[in-house]
């Protein structure tokens, strides 16, 4: 089983958007995927509840915030939406489960600072050894100074940058209906799917 954790201790950086779309991607590939949510806001769980019966199935990974149980055995792929303030024993338990970690990052000095501390903590944690970590820029407008600063920071990390996702209403509209980019015909979201190519390749182990 492959377990992907979407993690950043900073709230509001797009963890649920990434987690739900990763689950949607795995489902589009025909995998038996489950989605777990230990974030206080429970956005991913709500998304799953809104998912239409006609959409490709994504199962619920019933996981408690104070006890990180393993995913259901029938699943081949699991996605975990982690909480803000991920430190201490919660971080340790997440690392016990995760095969891959994706860290979303917005072009904000506060997000960059919090993410730097989180990545430093990951680097010193013995359980993170050998766990691939990828960075995804969220809500990035390439025309802004903030985007330039984000690029400069990411370039200094020595970690793979999987992609930069634009700020678009597509994610908001889809989330309201329990859908992902990968549930639509490619022509309707071609620009966004292009930005996901590097993320998908990394998820597939390329």
XYZ file of N, CA and C in Angstrom, residues 6-159:
462
model
N -0.194 14.664 3.210
C -0.098 16.072 2.822
C 0.071 16.857 4.121
N 1.224 17.484 4.287
C 1.572 18.012 5.609
C 2.211 19.388 5.538
N 1.788 20.237 6.448
C 2.406 21.533 6.723
C 1.761 22.027 8.010
N 2.537 22.416 9.020
C 1.929 22.849 10.276
C 1.167 24.165 10.163
N 1.376 24.899 9.081
C 0.662 26.160 8.867
C -0.736 25.867 8.330
N -1.745 26.489 8.898
C -3.102 26.313 8.411
C -3.371 27.156 7.169
N -4.345 26.741 6.384
C -4.773 27.524 5.241
C -3.829 27.551 4.064
N -2.960 26.539 3.934
C -1.993 26.543 2.838
C -2.441 25.678 1.660
N -3.594 25.035 1.772
C -4.093 24.233 0.666
C -3.919 22.742 0.834
N -3.779 22.270 2.077
C -3.587 20.834 2.293
C -4.784 20.032 1.794
N -5.984 20.482 2.113
C -7.169 19.718 1.716
C -7.361 19.723 0.204
N -7.060 20.838 -0.433
C -7.147 20.900 -1.898
C -6.213 19.878 -2.529
N -4.990 19.814 -2.023
C -4.036 18.837 -2.547
C -4.484 17.410 -2.248
N -4.888 17.156 -1.008
C -5.244 15.794 -0.601
C -6.420 15.254 -1.411
N -7.455 16.059 -1.600
C -8.630 15.584 -2.325
C -8.316 15.357 -3.798
N -7.493 16.204 -4.383
C -7.153 16.022 -5.795
C -6.186 14.863 -6.007
N -5.310 14.610 -5.034
C -4.458 13.418 -5.122
C -5.319 12.157 -5.055
N -6.284 12.147 -4.138
C -7.202 11.012 -4.056
C -7.966 10.844 -5.370
N -8.395 11.965 -5.946
C -9.090 11.917 -7.226
C -8.206 11.382 -8.336
N -6.929 11.745 -8.305
C -6.001 11.244 -9.313
C -5.844 9.725 -9.193
N -5.602 9.253 -7.987
C -5.446 7.811 -7.789
C -6.706 7.062 -8.229
N -7.886 7.614 -7.912
C -9.138 6.973 -8.317
C -9.249 6.928 -9.838
N -8.799 7.984 -10.504
C -8.877 8.022 -11.966
C -7.974 6.983 -12.609
N -6.971 6.533 -11.853
C -6.060 5.505 -12.361
C -6.563 4.092 -12.048
N -7.726 4.015 -11.425
C -8.320 2.716 -11.133
C -7.854 2.086 -9.839
N -7.164 2.849 -8.990
C -6.682 2.303 -7.728
C -7.790 2.262 -6.678
N -7.648 1.371 -5.721
C -8.537 1.332 -4.562
C -7.991 2.319 -3.537
N -8.544 3.518 -3.532
C -7.986 4.613 -2.741
C -8.911 4.980 -1.586
N -8.303 5.338 -0.458
C -9.063 5.858 0.685
C -8.473 7.207 1.084
N -9.316 8.030 1.672
C -8.930 9.385 2.080
C -9.181 9.543 3.572
N -8.139 9.932 4.312
C -8.265 10.163 5.744
C -8.077 11.630 6.070
N -8.724 12.092 7.121
C -8.677 13.510 7.482
C -8.538 13.642 8.998
N -7.391 14.160 9.451
C -7.201 14.411 10.873
C -7.049 15.911 11.148
N -7.407 16.726 10.159
C -7.396 18.172 10.355
C -8.655 18.586 11.111
N -8.535 19.587 11.956
C -9.662 20.005 12.796
C -10.854 20.452 11.968
N -10.625 21.093 10.830
C -11.724 21.602 10.019
C -12.466 20.494 9.274
N -11.840 19.337 9.101
C -12.481 18.183 8.454
C -12.950 18.493 7.025
N -12.191 19.305 6.312
C -12.566 19.688 4.946
C -12.546 18.496 3.998
N -11.533 17.652 4.111
C -11.451 16.492 3.225
C -12.593 15.514 3.494
N -12.939 15.340 4.742
C -14.062 14.450 5.080
C -15.365 14.991 4.503
N -15.572 16.314 4.618
C -16.773 16.939 4.050
C -16.796 16.761 2.536
N -15.637 16.943 1.885
C -15.528 16.747 0.443
C -15.963 15.341 0.068
N -15.517 14.371 0.832
C -15.851 12.979 0.549
C -17.350 12.734 0.697
N -17.969 13.396 1.654
C -19.405 13.238 1.857
C -20.213 13.823 0.705
N -19.642 14.834 0.027
C -20.331 15.469 -1.096
C -20.111 14.726 -2.410
N -19.227 13.745 -2.425
C -18.851 13.102 -3.675
C -20.029 12.341 -4.286
N -20.303 12.584 -5.573
C -21.455 11.918 -6.216
C -21.256 10.409 -6.320
N -22.351 9.693 -6.265
C -22.290 8.234 -6.369
C -21.763 7.794 -7.730
N -21.965 8.625 -8.750
C -21.529 8.269 -10.095
C -20.031 8.478 -10.305
N -19.383 9.206 -9.397
C -17.948 9.457 -9.533
C -17.149 8.205 -9.163
N -15.907 8.168 -9.610
C -15.053 7.019 -9.271
C -14.953 6.900 -7.751
N -15.048 5.700 -7.221
C -15.131 5.544 -5.757
C -13.837 5.911 -5.036
N -14.012 6.605 -3.922
C -12.931 6.899 -2.980
C -13.471 6.552 -1.594
N -12.817 5.634 -0.921
C -13.287 5.194 0.376
C -12.858 6.123 1.499
N -13.541 5.985 2.628
C -13.197 6.767 3.818
C -12.201 5.998 4.679
N -11.160 6.672 5.067
C -10.190 6.129 6.024
C -10.541 6.765 7.360
N -11.296 6.042 8.162
C -11.756 6.571 9.446
C -10.585 6.577 10.424
N -10.069 7.749 10.671
C -8.865 7.893 11.485
C -9.102 8.991 12.515
N -8.756 8.716 13.751
C -8.999 9.666 14.837
C -7.816 10.617 14.994
N -8.087 11.897 15.320
C -7.009 12.875 15.480
C -5.990 12.508 16.549
N -6.411 11.731 17.553
C -5.497 11.374 18.634
C -4.957 9.954 18.497
N -5.250 9.303 17.346
C -4.745 7.948 17.148
C -4.673 7.665 15.649
N -3.471 7.637 15.114
C -3.289 7.466 13.680
C -3.302 5.976 13.331
N -4.504 5.427 13.133
C -4.624 4.017 12.776
C -4.222 3.799 11.320
N -3.846 2.566 10.997
C -3.463 2.228 9.635
C -4.679 2.271 8.708
N -4.460 2.482 7.416
C -5.574 2.498 6.463
C -6.227 1.132 6.348
N -7.444 1.074 5.825
C -8.111 -0.213 5.605
C -7.276 -1.120 4.699
N -7.307 -2.410 4.977
C -6.433 -3.345 4.272
C -6.795 -3.502 2.797
N -8.054 -3.203 2.439
C -8.459 -3.396 1.048
C -7.880 -2.320 0.122
N -7.403 -1.233 0.693
C -6.919 -0.117 -0.127
C -5.524 -0.401 -0.681
N -5.273 0.078 -1.882
C -3.927 0.029 -2.457
C -3.212 1.361 -2.309
N -4.006 2.451 -2.164
C -3.453 3.795 -2.030
C -4.262 4.561 -0.982
N -3.556 5.281 -0.118
C -4.213 6.064 0.929
C -3.633 7.472 0.959
N -4.512 8.439 1.175
C -4.105 9.844 1.247
C -4.539 10.386 2.597
N -3.633 11.076 3.282
C -3.908 11.600 4.616
C -3.777 13.112 4.630
N -4.870 13.786 4.987
C -4.885 15.243 5.171
C -4.565 15.516 6.637
N -3.400 16.095 6.901
C -2.919 16.247 8.278
C -3.308 17.609 8.868
N -3.236 17.734 10.195
C -3.697 18.959 10.845
C -2.649 20.070 10.839
N -3.133 21.298 11.063
C -2.227 22.400 11.360
C -1.558 22.124 12.702
N -0.378 22.688 12.893
C 0.333 22.469 14.140
C 0.859 21.054 14.278
N 1.246 20.457 13.147
C 1.725 19.071 13.156
C 3.140 19.005 13.730
N 3.234 18.594 14.986
C 4.520 18.469 15.672
C 4.435 17.315 16.663
N 5.535 17.046 17.320
C 5.541 16.098 18.426
C 5.071 14.716 18.041
N 4.217 14.125 18.884
C 3.805 12.743 18.674
C 2.962 12.583 17.423
N 2.194 13.631 17.030
C 1.409 13.534 15.789
C 2.325 13.434 14.575
N 3.387 14.216 14.573
C 4.358 14.122 13.485
C 5.010 12.739 13.479
N 5.360 12.243 14.645
C 5.976 10.923 14.745
C 5.047 9.838 14.210
N 3.756 9.909 14.580
C 2.804 8.904 14.123
C 2.561 9.017 12.620
N 2.551 10.241 12.104
C 2.387 10.417 10.662
C 3.550 9.785 9.905
N 4.752 9.956 10.426
C 5.934 9.410 9.770
C 5.962 7.878 9.816
N 5.289 7.295 10.791
C 5.191 5.829 10.842
C 4.372 5.287 9.669
N 3.418 6.103 9.204
C 2.497 5.653 8.175
C 2.930 6.036 6.765
N 3.537 7.217 6.619
C 3.717 7.811 5.297
C 4.840 7.162 4.497
N 4.544 6.897 3.224
C 5.565 6.476 2.270
C 6.089 7.668 1.475
N 5.264 8.695 1.365
C 5.624 9.925 0.672
C 4.963 11.094 1.386
N 5.638 12.236 1.387
C 5.084 13.434 2.023
C 5.101 14.572 1.012
N 3.951 15.198 0.834
C 3.857 16.388 -0.008
C 3.603 17.586 0.897
N 4.409 18.631 0.707
C 4.314 19.837 1.530
C 3.820 20.990 0.659
N 2.575 21.441 0.876
C 2.088 22.611 0.137
C 2.648 23.891 0.741
N 2.869 24.878 -0.118
C 3.509 26.116 0.322
C 2.959 27.280 -0.476
N 2.498 28.306 0.233
C 1.983 29.502 -0.428
C 3.051 30.605 -0.447
N 2.926 31.542 -1.413
C 3.911 32.627 -1.518
C 3.668 33.721 -0.480
N 3.879 33.379 0.779
C 3.706 34.310 1.895
C 4.892 34.157 2.827
N 5.383 35.255 3.363
C 6.541 35.190 4.245
C 6.234 34.359 5.490
N 4.992 34.408 5.960
C 4.611 33.638 7.143
C 4.583 32.137 6.828
N 4.058 31.793 5.652
C 4.036 30.391 5.243
C 5.447 29.865 5.026
N 6.280 30.671 4.404
C 7.659 30.267 4.143
C 8.400 30.017 5.449
N 8.227 30.903 6.425
C 8.902 30.758 7.708
C 8.456 29.487 8.424
N 7.126 29.264 8.462
C 6.598 28.076 9.144
C 7.047 26.797 8.439
N 7.085 26.850 7.116
C 7.478 25.666 6.357
C 8.955 25.353 6.536
N 9.774 26.371 6.592
C 11.205 26.163 6.832
C 11.412 25.440 8.159
N 10.722 25.875 9.207
C 10.848 25.219 10.509
C 10.387 23.767 10.440
N 9.296 23.522 9.720
C 8.753 22.172 9.595
C 9.720 21.261 8.839
N 10.281 21.755 7.752
C 11.220 20.961 6.966
C 12.498 20.678 7.756
N 12.923 21.660 8.561
C 14.094 21.435 9.416
C 13.799 20.341 10.446
N 12.582 20.357 10.990
C 12.193 19.327 11.963
C 12.142 17.953 11.293
N 11.600 17.900 10.076
C 11.564 16.643 9.338
C 12.970 16.104 9.089
N 13.881 17.008 8.729
C 15.243 16.593 8.386
C 15.973 15.975 9.573
N 15.612 16.393 10.794
C 16.301 15.891 11.975
C 15.594 14.687 12.603
N 14.426 14.342 12.075
C 13.662 13.234 12.654
C 14.121 11.929 12.029
N 14.501 10.992 12.854
C 15.079 9.751 12.340
C 14.074 8.958 11.509
N 12.799 9.083 11.788
C 11.814 8.317 11.045
C 11.596 8.853 9.624
N 12.058 10.069 9.363
C 11.860 10.644 8.031
C 12.922 10.175 7.040
N 13.936 9.478 7.525
C 15.003 9.013 6.648
C 14.441 8.079 5.584
N 14.704 8.408 4.329
C 14.252 7.573 3.232
C 12.842 7.840 2.766
N 12.114 8.743 3.445
C 10.755 9.079 3.014
C 10.834 10.239 2.023
N 10.448 10.036 0.763
C 10.516 11.123 -0.219
C 9.617 12.293 0.182
N 10.138 13.493 0.021
C 9.397 14.715 0.332
C 9.378 15.599 -0.907
N 8.207 16.069 -1.290
C 8.068 16.946 -2.442
C 7.346 18.233 -2.059
N 7.674 19.320 -2.735
C 7.095 20.641 -2.473
C 6.139 21.012 -3.603
N 4.986 21.580 -3.248
C 4.048 22.088 -4.240
C 3.692 23.528 -3.876
N 3.947 24.456 -4.788
C 3.541 25.844 -4.592
C 2.054 25.989 -4.850
N 1.342 26.629 -3.914
C -0.110 26.759 -3.998
C -0.530 28.211 -4.235
N -1.545 28.388 -5.081
C -2.129 29.711 -5.344
C -1.047 30.707 -5.778
N -0.267 30.282 -6.737
C 0.882 31.075 -7.176
C 0.529 31.873 -8.425
N 0.715 33.179 -8.347
C 0.604 34.065 -9.504
C 2.021 34.417 -9.930
N 2.433 33.865 -11.040
C 3.829 34.003 -11.481
C 4.239 35.445 -11.729
N 3.274 36.361 -11.806
C 3.594 37.756 -12.130
C 3.945 38.585 -10.899
N 3.890 38.004 -9.705
C 4.048 38.783 -8.482
C 5.438 38.642 -7.881
N 5.803 39.645 -7.059
C 7.064 39.595 -6.316
C 7.035 38.440 -5.317
N 5.857 38.187 -4.737
C 5.729 37.082 -3.784
C 6.084 35.755 -4.442
N 5.689 35.588 -5.695
C 6.024 34.355 -6.404
C 7.528 34.248 -6.609
N 8.180 35.372 -6.895
C 9.638 35.363 -7.056
C 10.322 34.937 -5.762
N 9.821 35.454 -4.637
C 10.402 35.088 -3.341
C 10.161 33.615 -3.030
N 8.995 33.103 -3.415
C 8.699 31.693 -3.202
C 9.656 30.821 -4.016
N 9.868 31.191 -5.268
C 10.789 30.435 -6.117
C 12.194 30.426 -5.522
N 12.627 31.582 -5.036
C 13.973 31.679 -4.466
C 14.097 30.793 -3.226
N 13.056 30.779 -2.400
C 13.089 29.957 -1.193
C 13.104 28.471 -1.549
N 12.230 28.072 -2.455
C 12.142 26.665 -2.826
C 13.446 26.184 -3.456
N 14.063 27.048 -4.251
C 15.328 26.670 -4.883
C 16.426 26.387 -3.856
N 16.288 26.976 -2.661
C 17.312 26.800 -1.631
C 17.118 25.531 -0.800
N 16.017 24.819 -1.000
C 15.682 23.709 -0.112
C 16.418 22.412 -0.433
N 16.750 22.223 -1.680
C 17.353 20.949 -2.062
C 16.345 19.813 -2.134
N 15.065 20.150 -2.241
C 13.998 19.159 -2.368
C 13.319 19.323 -3.721
